[in-house]
mmCIF file of C-alpha atoms and ligand atoms in Angstrom:
data_model
loop_
_atom_site.group_PDB
_atom_site.id
_atom_site.type_symbol
_atom_site.label_atom_id
_atom_site.label_comp_id
_atom_site.label_asym_id
_atom_site.label_seq_id
_atom_site.Cartn_x
_atom_site.Cartn_y
_atom_site.Cartn_z
ATOM 1 C CA MET A 1 154.902 -42.478 85.953
ATOM 2 C CA ASN A 2 153.761 -45.768 87.439
ATOM 3 C CA LEU A 3 150.123 -46.252 86.464
ATOM 4 C CA LEU A 4 149.486 -48.316 89.609
ATOM 5 C CA GLU A 5 150.278 -45.271 91.729
ATOM 6 C CA MET A 6 147.514 -43.223 90.121
ATOM 7 C CA SER A 7 143.848 -42.632 90.954
ATOM 8 C CA TYR A 8 141.239 -42.781 88.195
ATOM 9 C CA GLU A 9 141.014 -38.982 88.061
ATOM 10 C CA GLU A 10 144.807 -38.642 87.806
ATOM 11 C CA VAL A 11 144.963 -41.087 84.874
ATOM 12 C CA VAL A 12 142.119 -39.298 83.080
ATOM 13 C CA ASP A 13 143.853 -35.922 83.563
ATOM 14 C CA VAL A 14 147.107 -37.178 82.071
ATOM 15 C CA VAL A 15 145.337 -38.848 79.149
ATOM 16 C CA LYS A 16 143.432 -35.636 78.410
ATOM 17 C CA GLN A 17 146.668 -33.632 78.632
ATOM 18 C CA MET A 18 148.035 -35.993 75.985
ATOM 19 C CA GLY A 19 145.218 -34.789 73.718
ATOM 20 C CA LEU A 20 143.293 -38.066 73.928
ATOM 21 C CA GLU A 21 139.680 -38.674 74.826
ATOM 22 C CA LYS A 22 138.664 -39.903 78.270
ATOM 23 C CA TYR A 23 137.572 -43.319 77.048
ATOM 24 C CA ARG A 24 141.203 -44.042 76.108
ATOM 25 C CA ALA A 25 141.999 -43.890 79.839
ATOM 26 C CA ASP A 26 139.181 -46.378 80.448
ATOM 27 C CA GLN A 27 140.596 -48.713 77.794
ATOM 28 C CA LEU A 28 144.079 -48.507 79.274
ATOM 29 C CA LEU A 29 142.826 -49.215 82.806
ATOM 30 C CA ASP A 30 140.640 -52.046 81.583
ATOM 31 C CA TRP A 31 143.685 -53.789 80.128
ATOM 32 C CA VAL A 32 145.711 -53.422 83.289
ATOM 33 C CA TYR A 33 143.136 -54.019 86.027
ATOM 34 C CA LYS A 34 140.597 -56.324 84.397
ATOM 35 C CA LYS A 35 142.551 -58.184 81.708
ATOM 36 C CA ARG A 36 145.883 -58.119 83.557
ATOM 37 C CA VAL A 37 147.883 -57.134 80.522
ATOM 38 C CA PHE A 38 150.870 -55.172 81.708
ATOM 39 C CA THR A 39 152.715 -54.484 78.440
ATOM 40 C CA PHE A 40 151.435 -51.848 76.061
ATOM 41 C CA GLU A 41 152.132 -54.125 73.060
ATOM 42 C CA GLY A 42 149.453 -56.481 74.322
ATOM 43 C CA MET A 43 146.706 -53.807 74.388
ATOM 44 C CA THR A 44 145.345 -54.764 71.035
ATOM 45 C CA ASN A 45 142.307 -52.469 70.810
ATOM 46 C CA LEU A 46 144.617 -49.458 70.956
ATOM 47 C CA SER A 47 146.277 -48.168 67.796
ATOM 48 C CA LYS A 48 150.041 -48.495 67.442
ATOM 49 C CA GLU A 49 150.307 -44.748 67.855
ATOM 50 C CA HIS A 50 148.356 -44.695 71.102
ATOM 51 C CA ARG A 51 150.301 -47.629 72.493
ATOM 52 C CA ALA A 52 153.537 -45.770 71.763
ATOM 53 C CA LEU A 53 152.188 -42.630 73.468
ATOM 54 C CA PHE A 54 151.172 -44.593 76.561
ATOM 55 C CA ARG A 55 154.515 -46.377 76.662
ATOM 56 C CA GLU A 56 156.279 -43.022 76.721
ATOM 57 C CA LYS A 57 154.089 -41.701 79.528
ATOM 58 C CA PHE A 58 153.366 -44.669 81.797
ATOM 59 C CA THR A 59 155.006 -47.713 83.307
ATOM 60 C CA VAL A 60 153.254 -50.674 84.928
ATOM 61 C CA LYS A 61 155.566 -52.258 87.494
ATOM 62 C CA LEU A 62 154.508 -55.172 89.656
ATOM 63 C CA PRO A 63 156.491 -56.491 92.621
ATOM 64 C CA ARG A 64 158.871 -59.235 91.421
ATOM 65 C CA LEU A 65 158.140 -62.771 92.623
ATOM 66 C CA ILE A 66 161.196 -64.360 94.227
ATOM 67 C CA GLU A 67 159.641 -67.228 96.159
ATOM 68 C CA LYS A 68 156.311 -69.002 96.151
ATOM 69 C CA ARG A 69 155.254 -71.736 98.553
ATOM 70 C CA VAL A 70 152.052 -73.724 98.360
ATOM 71 C CA SER A 71 150.658 -75.542 101.387
ATOM 72 C CA LYS A 72 150.052 -79.251 100.870
ATOM 73 C CA ILE A 73 147.447 -79.084 103.639
ATOM 74 C CA ASP A 74 145.068 -76.368 102.433
ATOM 75 C CA LYS A 75 146.626 -74.781 99.282
ATOM 76 C CA THR A 76 147.406 -71.558 101.132
ATOM 77 C CA THR A 77 150.016 -69.885 98.954
ATOM 78 C CA LYS A 78 152.676 -67.545 100.161
ATOM 79 C CA PHE A 79 154.469 -65.119 97.843
ATOM 80 C CA LEU A 80 157.700 -63.338 98.656
ATOM 81 C CA TYR A 81 158.067 -60.257 96.470
ATOM 82 C CA GLU A 82 161.024 -58.031 95.807
ATOM 83 C CA LEU A 83 160.440 -54.305 95.431
ATOM 84 C CA GLU A 84 162.422 -51.973 93.210
ATOM 85 C CA ASP A 85 164.748 -50.931 96.038
ATOM 86 C CA GLY A 86 165.557 -54.572 96.887
ATOM 87 C CA ASN A 87 163.330 -54.766 99.969
ATOM 88 C CA THR A 88 161.055 -57.773 100.275
ATOM 89 C CA ILE A 89 157.435 -58.149 101.327
ATOM 90 C CA GLU A 90 154.998 -61.013 101.666
ATOM 91 C CA SER A 91 151.519 -61.577 100.292
ATOM 92 C CA VAL A 92 149.398 -64.628 101.008
ATOM 93 C CA LEU A 93 146.547 -66.240 99.107
ATOM 94 C CA LEU A 94 144.070 -67.954 101.411
ATOM 95 C CA PHE A 95 141.383 -70.360 100.247
ATOM 96 C CA HIS A 96 137.978 -70.566 101.900
ATOM 97 C CA GLU A 97 134.851 -72.368 100.761
ATOM 98 C CA GLY A 98 134.474 -71.260 97.166
ATOM 99 C CA TYR A 99 136.591 -68.128 97.224
ATOM 100 C CA ALA A 100 140.150 -66.884 97.582
ATOM 101 C CA THR A 101 141.393 -63.959 99.635
ATOM 102 C CA ALA A 102 144.629 -62.060 99.137
ATOM 103 C CA CYS A 103 146.293 -60.908 102.330
ATOM 104 C CA ILE A 104 148.497 -57.957 101.453
ATOM 105 C CA SER A 105 151.214 -55.932 103.165
ATOM 106 C CA THR A 106 151.284 -52.177 103.739
ATOM 107 C CA GLN A 107 154.781 -51.668 105.125
ATOM 108 C CA VAL A 108 158.236 -53.199 104.804
ATOM 109 C CA GLY A 109 158.576 -54.626 108.309
ATOM 110 C CA CYS A 110 156.452 -53.095 111.050
ATOM 111 C CA PRO A 111 157.177 -50.648 113.882
ATOM 112 C CA ILE A 112 154.414 -51.988 116.169
ATOM 113 C CA LYS A 113 156.497 -54.973 117.322
ATOM 114 C CA CYS A 114 153.751 -57.287 118.560
ATOM 115 C CA ALA A 115 155.478 -59.902 120.674
ATOM 116 C CA PHE A 116 154.146 -62.911 118.741
ATOM 117 C CA CYS A 117 154.797 -61.596 115.217
ATOM 118 C CA ALA A 118 157.742 -62.394 112.965
ATOM 119 C CA THR A 119 157.291 -59.114 111.058
ATOM 120 C CA GLY A 120 157.442 -57.144 114.301
ATOM 121 C CA GLN A 121 160.646 -58.955 115.195
ATOM 122 C CA SER A 122 162.271 -58.054 111.871
ATOM 123 C CA GLY A 123 162.061 -54.277 112.465
ATOM 124 C CA TYR A 124 160.602 -51.468 110.365
ATOM 125 C CA VAL A 125 162.024 -50.180 107.084
ATOM 126 C CA ARG A 126 159.442 -48.021 105.284
ATOM 127 C CA ASN A 127 155.875 -47.552 104.126
ATOM 128 C CA LEU A 128 154.796 -49.150 100.862
ATOM 129 C CA THR A 129 153.771 -46.918 97.982
ATOM 130 C CA VAL A 130 150.262 -47.080 96.528
ATOM 131 C CA ALA A 131 151.662 -48.945 93.511
ATOM 132 C CA GLU A 132 153.329 -51.516 95.752
ATOM 133 C CA ILE A 133 150.061 -52.132 97.634
ATOM 134 C CA VAL A 134 147.839 -52.339 94.548
ATOM 135 C CA GLY A 135 150.595 -54.200 92.684
ATOM 136 C CA GLN A 136 150.429 -57.055 95.204
ATOM 137 C CA VAL A 137 146.813 -57.786 94.291
ATOM 138 C CA LEU A 138 147.623 -57.862 90.574
ATOM 139 C CA ALA A 139 150.805 -59.843 91.147
ATOM 140 C CA VAL A 140 149.030 -62.455 93.296
ATOM 141 C CA GLU A 141 146.382 -62.816 90.586
ATOM 142 C CA ASN A 142 149.053 -63.133 87.964
ATOM 143 C CA ASP A 143 151.217 -65.555 89.913
ATOM 144 C CA SER A 144 148.307 -67.759 91.001
ATOM 145 C CA GLY A 145 146.071 -67.565 87.921
ATOM 146 C CA ARG A 146 143.100 -66.755 90.213
ATOM 147 C CA ASN A 147 140.765 -63.793 90.178
ATOM 148 C CA ILE A 148 140.941 -62.123 93.560
ATOM 149 C CA ARG A 149 137.608 -60.881 94.843
ATOM 150 C CA ASN A 150 138.570 -60.474 98.510
ATOM 151 C CA VAL A 151 141.441 -58.496 99.955
ATOM 152 C CA VAL A 152 142.523 -58.159 103.561
ATOM 153 C CA TYR A 153 145.035 -55.509 104.606
ATOM 154 C CA MET A 154 146.473 -57.861 107.170
ATOM 155 C CA GLY A 155 149.956 -58.716 105.938
ATOM 156 C CA MET A 156 153.147 -57.045 107.050
ATOM 157 C CA GLY A 157 152.738 -53.635 108.657
ATOM 158 C CA GLU A 158 150.086 -51.526 110.356
ATOM 159 C CA PRO A 159 147.815 -50.100 107.619
ATOM 160 C CA PHE A 160 146.892 -46.938 109.537
ATOM 161 C CA LEU A 161 150.550 -45.959 109.890
ATOM 162 C CA ASN A 162 150.506 -45.720 106.080
ATOM 163 C CA TYR A 163 147.099 -44.081 106.051
ATOM 164 C CA ASP A 164 147.101 -42.000 102.842
ATOM 165 C CA ASN A 165 148.542 -44.744 100.650
ATOM 166 C CA VAL A 166 146.176 -47.351 102.085
ATOM 167 C CA VAL A 167 143.123 -45.153 101.481
ATOM 168 C CA LYS A 168 144.210 -44.342 97.920
ATOM 169 C CA SER A 169 144.879 -48.018 97.189
ATOM 170 C CA ILE A 170 141.376 -48.938 98.408
ATOM 171 C CA LYS A 171 139.870 -46.300 96.117
ATOM 172 C CA ILE A 172 141.748 -47.879 93.200
ATOM 173 C CA LEU A 173 140.652 -51.404 94.137
ATOM 174 C CA ILE A 174 136.971 -50.464 94.366
ATOM 175 C CA HIS A 175 136.772 -48.069 91.412
ATOM 176 C CA PRO A 176 134.432 -49.512 88.728
ATOM 177 C CA LYS A 177 136.852 -48.548 85.935
ATOM 178 C CA MET A 178 139.791 -50.058 87.764
ATOM 179 C CA LYS A 179 139.801 -53.231 89.899
ATOM 180 C CA ASP A 180 136.077 -52.925 90.641
ATOM 181 C CA MET A 181 136.057 -54.892 93.892
ATOM 182 C CA GLY A 182 133.092 -54.724 96.261
ATOM 183 C CA VAL A 183 133.701 -52.678 99.420
ATOM 184 C CA ARG A 184 132.338 -55.539 101.479
ATOM 185 C CA ARG A 185 135.115 -57.710 100.112
ATOM 186 C CA ILE A 186 137.850 -55.495 101.507
ATOM 187 C CA THR A 187 138.951 -55.629 105.144
ATOM 188 C CA VAL A 188 141.425 -53.358 106.859
ATOM 189 C CA SER A 189 142.957 -54.947 109.933
ATOM 190 C CA THR A 190 144.532 -52.642 112.514
ATOM 191 C CA VAL A 191 145.937 -52.874 116.014
ATOM 192 C CA GLY A 192 143.806 -49.820 116.682
ATOM 193 C CA ILE A 193 144.915 -46.221 116.261
ATOM 194 C CA PRO A 194 141.842 -44.337 117.470
ATOM 195 C CA ASP A 195 142.197 -41.048 115.548
ATOM 196 C CA LYS A 196 142.905 -42.931 112.309
ATOM 197 C CA ILE A 197 139.893 -45.202 112.822
ATOM 198 C CA THR A 198 137.566 -42.228 113.254
ATOM 199 C CA ARG A 199 139.131 -40.461 110.262
ATOM 200 C CA PHE A 200 138.697 -43.630 108.236
ATOM 201 C CA ALA A 201 135.013 -43.676 109.204
ATOM 202 C CA ASP A 202 134.638 -40.304 107.472
ATOM 203 C CA GLU A 203 136.216 -41.463 104.180
ATOM 204 C CA GLY A 204 132.887 -42.924 103.057
ATOM 205 C CA LEU A 205 134.572 -46.146 101.953
ATOM 206 C CA ASP A 206 132.540 -48.443 104.234
ATOM 207 C CA VAL A 207 135.010 -51.301 104.023
ATOM 208 C CA ARG A 208 135.158 -53.900 106.787
ATOM 209 C CA LEU A 209 137.258 -53.122 109.827
ATOM 210 C CA ALA A 210 139.083 -55.683 111.951
ATOM 211 C CA ILE A 211 140.699 -54.803 115.264
ATOM 212 C CA SER A 212 143.574 -56.932 116.523
ATOM 213 C CA LEU A 213 142.767 -56.947 120.221
ATOM 214 C CA HIS A 214 144.486 -60.143 121.445
ATOM 215 C CA ALA A 215 143.838 -59.426 125.142
ATOM 216 C CA ALA A 216 140.938 -58.368 127.316
ATOM 217 C CA SER A 217 142.864 -56.279 129.847
ATOM 218 C CA ASN A 218 145.250 -53.392 129.294
ATOM 219 C CA GLU A 219 147.732 -55.036 131.628
ATOM 220 C CA LYS A 220 148.032 -58.082 129.366
ATOM 221 C CA ARG A 221 147.716 -56.217 126.088
ATOM 222 C CA ASP A 222 150.541 -53.847 127.080
ATOM 223 C CA THR A 223 152.921 -56.810 127.083
ATOM 224 C CA ILE A 224 152.069 -58.246 123.655
ATOM 225 C CA VAL A 225 150.873 -55.204 121.646
ATOM 226 C CA PRO A 226 153.167 -52.396 122.873
ATOM 227 C CA ILE A 227 151.141 -49.584 121.247
ATOM 228 C CA ASN A 228 148.462 -50.356 123.858
ATOM 229 C CA ARG A 229 150.498 -48.281 126.323
ATOM 230 C CA LYS A 230 149.603 -45.306 124.146
ATOM 231 C CA TYR A 231 146.054 -46.254 123.125
ATOM 232 C CA SER A 232 144.101 -48.287 125.662
ATOM 233 C CA ILE A 233 141.604 -51.009 124.774
ATOM 234 C CA GLU A 234 138.739 -48.705 125.786
ATOM 235 C CA GLU A 235 139.936 -45.898 123.460
ATOM 236 C CA VAL A 236 140.330 -48.340 120.561
ATOM 237 C CA LEU A 237 136.874 -49.846 121.069
ATOM 238 C CA GLN A 238 135.323 -46.396 121.400
ATOM 239 C CA ALA A 239 136.774 -45.494 117.978
ATOM 240 C CA ALA A 240 135.530 -48.822 116.585
ATOM 241 C CA LYS A 241 132.054 -47.956 117.831
ATOM 242 C CA ILE A 242 132.182 -44.636 115.978
ATOM 243 C CA TYR A 243 133.256 -46.511 112.840
ATOM 244 C CA GLN A 244 130.341 -48.869 113.289
ATOM 245 C CA GLU A 245 127.828 -46.076 113.785
ATOM 246 C CA LYS A 246 128.994 -44.266 110.643
ATOM 247 C CA THR A 247 129.314 -47.291 108.379
ATOM 248 C CA ASP A 248 126.813 -49.746 109.853
ATOM 249 C CA ARG A 249 129.440 -52.466 109.581
ATOM 250 C CA ARG A 250 129.945 -55.258 112.070
ATOM 251 C CA ILE A 251 133.452 -55.058 113.529
ATOM 252 C CA THR A 252 135.707 -58.104 113.487
ATOM 253 C CA ILE A 253 137.789 -58.605 116.610
ATOM 254 C CA GLU A 254 140.951 -60.648 116.113
ATOM 255 C CA TYR A 255 142.050 -62.492 119.235
ATOM 256 C CA ILE A 256 145.167 -64.650 119.183
ATOM 257 C CA LEU A 257 144.917 -67.323 121.867
ATOM 258 C CA ILE A 258 148.110 -67.897 123.839
ATOM 259 C CA LYS A 259 148.384 -70.716 126.357
ATOM 260 C CA GLU A 260 148.098 -69.639 129.981
ATOM 261 C CA PHE A 261 148.296 -65.985 129.026
ATOM 262 C CA ASN A 262 145.002 -64.796 127.562
ATOM 263 C CA ASP A 263 143.043 -68.057 127.334
ATOM 264 C CA PHE A 264 141.473 -68.131 130.816
ATOM 265 C CA ASP A 265 137.718 -68.188 131.414
ATOM 266 C CA GLU A 266 138.102 -64.819 133.060
ATOM 267 C CA ASP A 267 139.620 -63.401 129.839
ATOM 268 C CA ALA A 268 136.668 -64.644 127.802
ATOM 269 C CA ARG A 269 134.165 -63.117 130.238
ATOM 270 C CA ARG A 270 136.063 -59.842 130.293
ATOM 271 C CA LEU A 271 136.205 -59.793 126.486
ATOM 272 C CA ALA A 272 132.461 -60.366 126.266
ATOM 273 C CA LYS A 273 131.904 -57.466 128.655
ATOM 274 C CA LEU A 274 134.155 -55.175 126.624
ATOM 275 C CA LEU A 275 132.253 -55.982 123.438
ATOM 276 C CA LYS A 276 128.722 -55.835 124.787
ATOM 277 C CA ASP A 277 127.922 -52.458 123.142
ATOM 278 C CA LEU A 278 129.532 -53.310 119.797
ATOM 279 C CA LYS A 279 128.132 -55.393 116.965
ATOM 280 C CA ALA A 280 131.221 -57.554 116.899
ATOM 281 C CA TYR A 281 132.361 -60.882 115.610
ATOM 282 C CA VAL A 282 135.351 -62.494 117.290
ATOM 283 C CA ASN A 283 137.913 -64.506 115.339
ATOM 284 C CA LEU A 284 139.802 -66.747 117.741
ATOM 285 C CA ILE A 285 143.166 -67.720 116.282
ATOM 286 C CA PRO A 286 145.622 -70.133 117.910
ATOM 287 C CA VAL A 287 149.000 -68.426 118.197
ATOM 288 C CA ASN A 288 151.498 -69.346 115.512
ATOM 289 C CA ALA A 289 154.630 -70.209 117.396
ATOM 290 C CA THR A 290 157.273 -67.890 115.894
ATOM 291 C CA SER A 291 159.269 -67.988 119.103
ATOM 292 C CA ALA A 292 159.577 -70.461 121.912
ATOM 293 C CA SER A 293 157.847 -68.033 124.298
ATOM 294 C CA PHE A 294 154.328 -68.759 123.080
ATOM 295 C CA GLU A 295 152.327 -71.926 122.957
ATOM 296 C CA ARG A 296 148.851 -72.521 121.679
ATOM 297 C CA PRO A 297 146.182 -73.623 124.139
ATOM 298 C CA SER A 298 144.707 -77.109 123.919
ATOM 299 C CA HIS A 299 141.777 -77.513 121.546
ATOM 300 C CA TRP A 300 139.251 -77.962 124.358
ATOM 301 C CA LYS A 301 140.497 -74.786 126.041
ATOM 302 C CA MET A 302 139.974 -72.803 122.836
ATOM 303 C CA VAL A 303 136.516 -74.315 122.364
ATOM 304 C CA ARG A 304 135.643 -73.381 125.944
ATOM 305 C CA PHE A 305 136.797 -69.786 125.341
ATOM 306 C CA LYS A 306 134.502 -69.587 122.342
ATOM 307 C CA GLU A 307 131.595 -71.123 124.269
ATOM 308 C CA ILE A 308 131.901 -68.491 127.001
ATOM 309 C CA LEU A 309 131.727 -65.745 124.382
ATOM 310 C CA LEU A 310 128.673 -67.335 122.770
ATOM 311 C CA GLU A 311 126.959 -67.779 126.150
ATOM 312 C CA ASN A 312 127.481 -64.064 126.730
ATOM 313 C CA GLY A 313 125.908 -63.101 123.414
ATOM 314 C CA ILE A 314 129.114 -62.497 121.430
ATOM 315 C CA GLU A 315 129.450 -64.197 118.053
ATOM 316 C CA ALA A 316 132.741 -66.026 117.738
ATOM 317 C CA GLU A 317 134.532 -68.483 115.504
ATOM 318 C CA LEU A 318 137.563 -70.638 116.145
ATOM 319 C CA ARG A 319 139.816 -70.275 113.111
ATOM 320 C CA GLN A 320 141.919 -73.038 111.691
ATOM 321 C CA GLU A 321 145.526 -72.159 111.171
ATOM 322 C CA LYS A 322 146.238 -71.711 107.463
ATOM 323 C CA GLY A 323 149.337 -72.923 105.684
ATOM 324 C CA ALA A 324 150.991 -74.361 108.800
ATOM 325 C CA ASP A 325 153.541 -76.198 106.628
ATOM 326 C CA ILE A 326 154.692 -73.135 104.641
ATOM 327 C CA GLU A 327 155.302 -70.487 107.309
ATOM 328 C CA ALA A 328 152.181 -68.627 106.224
ATOM 329 C CA ALA A 329 151.951 -66.424 109.305
ATOM 330 C CA CYS A 330 152.818 -62.837 108.595
ATOM 331 C CA GLY A 331 156.558 -62.213 108.197
ATOM 332 C CA GLN A 332 157.840 -65.725 108.778
ATOM 333 C CA LEU A 333 159.133 -66.369 105.269
ATOM 334 C CA ARG A 334 160.791 -62.967 104.978
ATOM 335 C CA LEU A 335 162.364 -63.292 108.427
ATOM 336 C CA ARG A 336 163.812 -66.686 107.555
ATOM 337 C CA ARG A 337 165.363 -65.314 104.345
ATOM 338 C CA MET A 338 166.780 -62.308 106.217
ATOM 339 C CA GLN A 339 168.297 -64.626 108.841
ATOM 340 C CA ALA A 340 169.757 -66.841 106.113
ATOM 341 C CA LYS A 341 171.414 -63.817 104.481
ATOM 342 C CA SER A 342 172.910 -62.418 107.704
HETATM 343 S S1 SF4 B 1 150.964 -58.300 114.133
HETATM 344 FE FE1 SF4 B 1 150.667 -56.694 112.591
HETATM 345 S S2 SF4 B 1 150.863 -54.784 113.761
HETATM 346 FE FE2 SF4 B 1 151.740 -56.390 115.063
HETATM 347 S S3 SF4 B 1 153.950 -56.356 114.569
HETATM 348 FE FE3 SF4 B 1 152.964 -57.877 113.238
HETATM 349 S S4 SF4 B 1 152.535 -56.768 111.360
HETATM 350 FE FE4 SF4 B 1 152.881 -55.241 112.954
#
């Protein structure tokens, strides 16, 4: 069994069934999650006998790195990984002042099909397993030589369409005997599936939640985030409010700015009105042109959009595009490789 698929309790159960004491499970997990040693031979505080027993019982399989690109502009690093069945996924390492964040995928492809997203354009294949989600964090650490203290579930796929595996992977990442990450350092980014958001609020995980809104009217959002026809902006924000009330977390609103589509003063005012009852923080992101249909607004237009939000009491930040020279936006690298193969 793949150790990365297992919760702490599951590992302890198996270790006890093997006739070993619980602290042997702790030692094993410490090697894998803290020391990043993935071969049993390297676990030197275990006896030869115990190493052989663990080798018989467990495997530790990370996604296999097949391409790595580092931005010359800002060091953003993109990793293309191959899974055991030959499918590929992307993970990205982003650098901010003094810390690095891993952006990880939850699905192979994505069924949501947002109009501006390369992953959406490439179609949907399947959900990732827990091991494939957790494995990305360990693989990015391994392949970059950096300790990852921040993780965003914002890569390929919609996390709440792979709900159970995402929740289990978070429990592994925050468990003190496993990856031991702070809950405040984990963000789940969703297009907004109301019943999953409210269920997530009851998990007691208290991680950060980001909602990809991208438009301030249902009419506009319907055209770029098709799932909006099923779940309106109001329903999504109502669920976000419930999440906020239960977790006391500020909600991040992701808003991709597209020239002459959702960048008008009226959009900014409408967005401010929608968010007035939410403790929200808006990330304004210039669209990454994956198709000729979308252009980014001028810098002054984006600044003006932000100013209108601020004037209306909504905190907002204009984000710089990361890794512009390495196709760092979600799904671009994988899509290019798929197109090259076909
Ligand atoms: S932006 Fe996210 S939810 Fe939308 S298609 Fe891309 S991966 Fe899926």
